[in-house]
Amino acid sequence: MHPSQTEFRLATNVELMTNEEISEVYRHRWQIEVLWKFLKMHLKLDKLISKSVNGVTIQIYMVLIAYLILQLIEIPEFYGHQLLDKLRYLQLELSRRCSIVHWSYDLLPETLVGAS
């Protein structure tokens, strides 16, 4: 064995697969574990709101889309550069610009002062 290689020994009762196939299955399974760790630690996907496959799939897509948006958005340097800084900035901007009062003006323009 080459010094840079590591030997792994796996105990299994699977008899229909070769050693290489079993090791490949474990490699894929480990990649799934790494993905879940990322989703739980960095995207706070530690609680599933659904138990159905469709619900879990939608929730994963939602956090991935939110993560990508936060990665792409640029905010003023004053607020910082971390994902949490960007999220707080978005929350601040949304609360300042998207209030019920503003929505009511858009939906019911006759409520504007001075409207005829």
PDB file of N, CA and C in Angstrom, residues 51-105:
ATOM      1  N   LYS A  51     -42.937  15.759   6.619  1.00  0.00           N
ATOM      2  CA  LYS A  51     -42.381  14.407   6.629  1.00  0.00           C
ATOM      3  C   LYS A  51     -42.534  13.739   5.268  1.00  0.00           C
ATOM      4  N   SER A  52     -43.216  14.398   4.342  1.00  0.00           N
ATOM      5  CA  SER A  52     -43.375  13.815   3.015  1.00  0.00           C
ATOM      6  C   SER A  52     -42.142  14.124   2.170  1.00  0.00           C
ATOM      7  N   VAL A  53     -41.884  13.290   1.192  1.00  0.00           N
ATOM      8  CA  VAL A  53     -40.738  13.493   0.300  1.00  0.00           C
ATOM      9  C   VAL A  53     -40.867  14.837  -0.412  1.00  0.00           C
ATOM     10  N   ASN A  54     -42.068  15.150  -0.888  1.00  0.00           N
ATOM     11  CA  ASN A  54     -42.296  16.413  -1.586  1.00  0.00           C
ATOM     12  C   ASN A  54     -42.051  17.608  -0.662  1.00  0.00           C
ATOM     13  N   GLY A  55     -42.543  17.538   0.566  1.00  0.00           N
ATOM     14  CA  GLY A  55     -42.359  18.640   1.506  1.00  0.00           C
ATOM     15  C   GLY A  55     -40.896  18.869   1.854  1.00  0.00           C
ATOM     16  N   VAL A  56     -40.154  17.785   2.088  1.00  0.00           N
ATOM     17  CA  VAL A  56     -38.731  17.897   2.408  1.00  0.00           C
ATOM     18  C   VAL A  56     -37.970  18.450   1.200  1.00  0.00           C
ATOM     19  N   THR A  57     -38.323  17.974   0.013  1.00  0.00           N
ATOM     20  CA  THR A  57     -37.673  18.459  -1.212  1.00  0.00           C
ATOM     21  C   THR A  57     -37.894  19.964  -1.374  1.00  0.00           C
ATOM     22  N   ILE A  58     -39.113  20.413  -1.179  1.00  0.00           N
ATOM     23  CA  ILE A  58     -39.418  21.844  -1.299  1.00  0.00           C
ATOM     24  C   ILE A  58     -38.637  22.638  -0.257  1.00  0.00           C
ATOM     25  N   GLN A  59     -38.575  22.140   0.975  1.00  0.00           N
ATOM     26  CA  GLN A  59     -37.853  22.855   2.021  1.00  0.00           C
ATOM     27  C   GLN A  59     -36.362  22.951   1.688  1.00  0.00           C
ATOM     28  N   ILE A  60     -35.782  21.887   1.165  1.00  0.00           N
ATOM     29  CA  ILE A  60     -34.365  21.924   0.779  1.00  0.00           C
ATOM     30  C   ILE A  60     -34.150  22.933  -0.344  1.00  0.00           C
ATOM     31  N   TYR A  61     -35.035  22.915  -1.349  1.00  0.00           N
ATOM     32  CA  TYR A  61     -34.911  23.894  -2.432  1.00  0.00           C
ATOM     33  C   TYR A  61     -35.030  25.321  -1.901  1.00  0.00           C
ATOM     34  N   MET A  62     -35.942  25.543  -0.961  1.00  0.00           N
ATOM     35  CA  MET A  62     -36.120  26.894  -0.412  1.00  0.00           C
ATOM     36  C   MET A  62     -34.855  27.391   0.274  1.00  0.00           C
ATOM     37  N   VAL A  63     -34.235  26.565   1.110  1.00  0.00           N
ATOM     38  CA  VAL A  63     -33.036  27.037   1.809  1.00  0.00           C
ATOM     39  C   VAL A  63     -31.863  27.191   0.847  1.00  0.00           C
ATOM     40  N   LEU A  64     -31.782  26.340  -0.178  1.00  0.00           N
ATOM     41  CA  LEU A  64     -30.706  26.489  -1.156  1.00  0.00           C
ATOM     42  C   LEU A  64     -30.871  27.767  -1.971  1.00  0.00           C
ATOM     43  N   ILE A  65     -32.104  28.081  -2.360  1.00  0.00           N
ATOM     44  CA  ILE A  65     -32.358  29.320  -3.103  1.00  0.00           C
ATOM     45  C   ILE A  65     -32.035  30.528  -2.228  1.00  0.00           C
ATOM     46  N   ALA A  66     -32.462  30.495  -0.976  1.00  0.00           N
ATOM     47  CA  ALA A  66     -32.155  31.602  -0.059  1.00  0.00           C
ATOM     48  C   ALA A  66     -30.645  31.754   0.112  1.00  0.00           C
ATOM     49  N   TYR A  67     -29.949  30.646   0.253  1.00  0.00           N
ATOM     50  CA  TYR A  67     -28.489  30.672   0.398  1.00  0.00           C
ATOM     51  C   TYR A  67     -27.835  31.295  -0.832  1.00  0.00           C
ATOM     52  N   LEU A  68     -28.275  30.888  -2.008  1.00  0.00           N
ATOM     53  CA  LEU A  68     -27.687  31.423  -3.237  1.00  0.00           C
ATOM     54  C   LEU A  68     -27.965  32.920  -3.383  1.00  0.00           C
ATOM     55  N   ILE A  69     -29.172  33.336  -3.028  1.00  0.00           N
ATOM     56  CA  ILE A  69     -29.494  34.764  -3.083  1.00  0.00           C
ATOM     57  C   ILE A  69     -28.579  35.537  -2.147  1.00  0.00           C
ATOM     58  N   LEU A  70     -28.384  35.025  -0.930  1.00  0.00           N
ATOM     59  CA  LEU A  70     -27.506  35.701   0.016  1.00  0.00           C
ATOM     60  C   LEU A  70     -26.053  35.714  -0.470  1.00  0.00           C
ATOM     61  N   GLN A  71     -25.639  34.678  -1.150  1.00  0.00           N
ATOM     62  CA  GLN A  71     -24.278  34.655  -1.696  1.00  0.00           C
ATOM     63  C   GLN A  71     -24.108  35.711  -2.786  1.00  0.00           C
ATOM     64  N   LEU A  72     -25.137  35.909  -3.596  1.00  0.00           N
ATOM     65  CA  LEU A  72     -25.036  36.809  -4.747  1.00  0.00           C
ATOM     66  C   LEU A  72     -25.267  38.274  -4.403  1.00  0.00           C
ATOM     67  N   ILE A  73     -26.008  38.546  -3.359  1.00  0.00           N
ATOM     68  CA  ILE A  73     -26.376  39.920  -3.044  1.00  0.00           C
ATOM     69  C   ILE A  73     -25.162  40.703  -2.539  1.00  0.00           C
ATOM     70  N   GLU A  74     -25.110  41.954  -2.939  1.00  0.00           N
ATOM     71  CA  GLU A  74     -24.063  42.847  -2.453  1.00  0.00           C
ATOM     72  C   GLU A  74     -24.727  43.910  -1.600  1.00  0.00           C
ATOM     73  N   ILE A  75     -24.177  44.116  -0.416  1.00  0.00           N
ATOM     74  CA  ILE A  75     -24.728  45.115   0.507  1.00  0.00           C
ATOM     75  C   ILE A  75     -23.627  46.120   0.839  1.00  0.00           C
ATOM     76  N   PRO A  76     -24.004  47.277   1.367  1.00  0.00           N
ATOM     77  CA  PRO A  76     -22.986  48.262   1.749  1.00  0.00           C
ATOM     78  C   PRO A  76     -21.988  47.665   2.751  1.00  0.00           C
ATOM     79  N   GLU A  77     -20.714  48.022   2.619  1.00  0.00           N
ATOM     80  CA  GLU A  77     -19.652  47.479   3.476  1.00  0.00           C
ATOM     81  C   GLU A  77     -19.945  47.678   4.953  1.00  0.00           C
ATOM     82  N   PHE A  78     -20.622  48.750   5.282  1.00  0.00           N
ATOM     83  CA  PHE A  78     -20.921  49.077   6.675  1.00  0.00           C
ATOM     84  C   PHE A  78     -21.607  47.926   7.396  1.00  0.00           C
ATOM     85  N   TYR A  79     -22.436  47.174   6.698  1.00  0.00           N
ATOM     86  CA  TYR A  79     -23.221  46.110   7.316  1.00  0.00           C
ATOM     87  C   TYR A  79     -22.442  44.806   7.472  1.00  0.00           C
ATOM     88  N   GLY A  80     -21.328  44.645   6.784  1.00  0.00           N
ATOM     89  CA  GLY A  80     -20.523  43.431   6.881  1.00  0.00           C
ATOM     90  C   GLY A  80     -20.635  42.589   5.631  1.00  0.00           C
ATOM     91  N   HIS A  81     -20.024  41.407   5.664  1.00  0.00           N
ATOM     92  CA  HIS A  81     -19.990  40.561   4.470  1.00  0.00           C
ATOM     93  C   HIS A  81     -20.427  39.134   4.730  1.00  0.00           C
ATOM     94  N   GLN A  82     -20.695  38.798   5.982  1.00  0.00           N
ATOM     95  CA  GLN A  82     -21.114  37.440   6.311  1.00  0.00           C
ATOM     96  C   GLN A  82     -22.559  37.224   5.860  1.00  0.00           C
ATOM     97  N   LEU A  83     -22.940  35.956   5.700  1.00  0.00           N
ATOM     98  CA  LEU A  83     -24.317  35.652   5.294  1.00  0.00           C
ATOM     99  C   LEU A  83     -25.320  36.217   6.286  1.00  0.00           C
ATOM    100  N   LEU A  84     -25.019  36.123   7.571  1.00  0.00           N
ATOM    101  CA  LEU A  84     -25.931  36.649   8.584  1.00  0.00           C
ATOM    102  C   LEU A  84     -26.068  38.165   8.457  1.00  0.00           C
ATOM    103  N   ASP A  85     -24.960  38.855   8.131  1.00  0.00           N
ATOM    104  CA  ASP A  85     -25.008  40.302   7.916  1.00  0.00           C
ATOM    105  C   ASP A  85     -25.933  40.636   6.747  1.00  0.00           C
ATOM    106  N   LYS A  86     -25.819  39.846   5.675  1.00  0.00           N
ATOM    107  CA  LYS A  86     -26.664  40.070   4.504  1.00  0.00           C
ATOM    108  C   LYS A  86     -28.124  39.805   4.820  1.00  0.00           C
ATOM    109  N   LEU A  87     -28.385  38.754   5.593  1.00  0.00           N
ATOM    110  CA  LEU A  87     -29.765  38.453   5.974  1.00  0.00           C
ATOM    111  C   LEU A  87     -30.356  39.569   6.821  1.00  0.00           C
ATOM    112  N   ARG A  88     -29.582  40.065   7.770  1.00  0.00           N
ATOM    113  CA  ARG A  88     -30.063  41.173   8.621  1.00  0.00           C
ATOM    114  C   ARG A  88     -30.319  42.435   7.790  1.00  0.00           C
ATOM    115  N   TYR A  89     -29.449  42.693   6.843  1.00  0.00           N
ATOM    116  CA  TYR A  89     -29.631  43.847   5.961  1.00  0.00           C
ATOM    117  C   TYR A  89     -30.932  43.707   5.160  1.00  0.00           C
ATOM    118  N   LEU A  90     -31.158  42.522   4.593  1.00  0.00           N
ATOM    119  CA  LEU A  90     -32.399  42.298   3.840  1.00  0.00           C
ATOM    120  C   LEU A  90     -33.626  42.457   4.719  1.00  0.00           C
ATOM    121  N   GLN A  91     -33.563  41.936   5.938  1.00  0.00           N
ATOM    122  CA  GLN A  91     -34.691  42.087   6.863  1.00  0.00           C
ATOM    123  C   GLN A  91     -34.957  43.558   7.157  1.00  0.00           C
ATOM    124  N   LEU A  92     -33.890  44.317   7.361  1.00  0.00           N
ATOM    125  CA  LEU A  92     -34.025  45.747   7.630  1.00  0.00           C
ATOM    126  C   LEU A  92     -34.654  46.462   6.441  1.00  0.00           C
ATOM    127  N   GLU A  93     -34.139  46.204   5.247  1.00  0.00           N
ATOM    128  CA  GLU A  93     -34.663  46.853   4.045  1.00  0.00           C
ATOM    129  C   GLU A  93     -36.118  46.453   3.778  1.00  0.00           C
ATOM    130  N   LEU A  94     -36.430  45.197   3.947  1.00  0.00           N
ATOM    131  CA  LEU A  94     -37.807  44.750   3.718  1.00  0.00           C
ATOM    132  C   LEU A  94     -38.757  45.376   4.725  1.00  0.00           C
ATOM    133  N   SER A  95     -38.321  45.488   5.967  1.00  0.00           N
ATOM    134  CA  SER A  95     -39.205  46.086   6.972  1.00  0.00           C
ATOM    135  C   SER A  95     -39.396  47.576   6.719  1.00  0.00           C
ATOM    136  N   ARG A  96     -38.387  48.230   6.140  1.00  0.00           N
ATOM    137  CA  ARG A  96     -38.515  49.661   5.846  1.00  0.00           C
ATOM    138  C   ARG A  96     -39.354  49.923   4.599  1.00  0.00           C
ATOM    139  N   ARG A  97     -39.282  49.039   3.627  1.00  0.00           N
ATOM    140  CA  ARG A  97     -39.909  49.300   2.333  1.00  0.00           C
ATOM    141  C   ARG A  97     -41.190  48.522   2.091  1.00  0.00           C
ATOM    142  N   CYS A  98     -41.412  47.493   2.841  1.00  0.00           N
ATOM    143  CA  CYS A  98     -42.564  46.624   2.577  1.00  0.00           C
ATOM    144  C   CYS A  98     -43.456  46.556   3.805  1.00  0.00           C
ATOM    145  N   SER A  99     -44.149  47.618   4.064  1.00  0.00           N
ATOM    146  CA  SER A  99     -45.068  47.601   5.194  1.00  0.00           C
ATOM    147  C   SER A  99     -46.494  47.490   4.674  1.00  0.00           C
ATOM    148  N   ILE A 100     -47.391  47.165   5.551  1.00  0.00           N
ATOM    149  CA  ILE A 100     -48.810  47.067   5.189  1.00  0.00           C
ATOM    150  C   ILE A 100     -49.300  48.405   4.643  1.00  0.00           C
ATOM    151  N   VAL A 101     -48.798  49.495   5.201  1.00  0.00           N
ATOM    152  CA  VAL A 101     -49.220  50.819   4.750  1.00  0.00           C
ATOM    153  C   VAL A 101     -48.846  51.010   3.280  1.00  0.00           C
ATOM    154  N   HIS A 102     -47.610  50.645   2.911  1.00  0.00           N
ATOM    155  CA  HIS A 102     -47.190  50.780   1.522  1.00  0.00           C
ATOM    156  C   HIS A 102     -48.012  49.887   0.609  1.00  0.00           C
ATOM    157  N   TRP A 103     -48.290  48.664   1.046  1.00  0.00           N
ATOM    158  CA  TRP A 103     -49.087  47.748   0.235  1.00  0.00           C
ATOM    159  C   TRP A 103     -50.496  48.287   0.044  1.00  0.00           C
ATOM    160  N   SER A 104     -51.052  48.883   1.088  1.00  0.00           N
ATOM    161  CA  SER A 104     -52.422  49.395   0.952  1.00  0.00           C
ATOM    162  C   SER A 104     -52.460  50.552  -0.043  1.00  0.00           C
ATOM    163  N   TYR A 105     -51.423  51.366  -0.099  1.00  0.00           N
ATOM    164  CA  TYR A 105     -51.380  52.444  -1.087  1.00  0.00           C
ATOM    165  C   TYR A 105     -51.340  51.883  -2.498  1.00  0.00           C
TER     166      TYR A 105
END
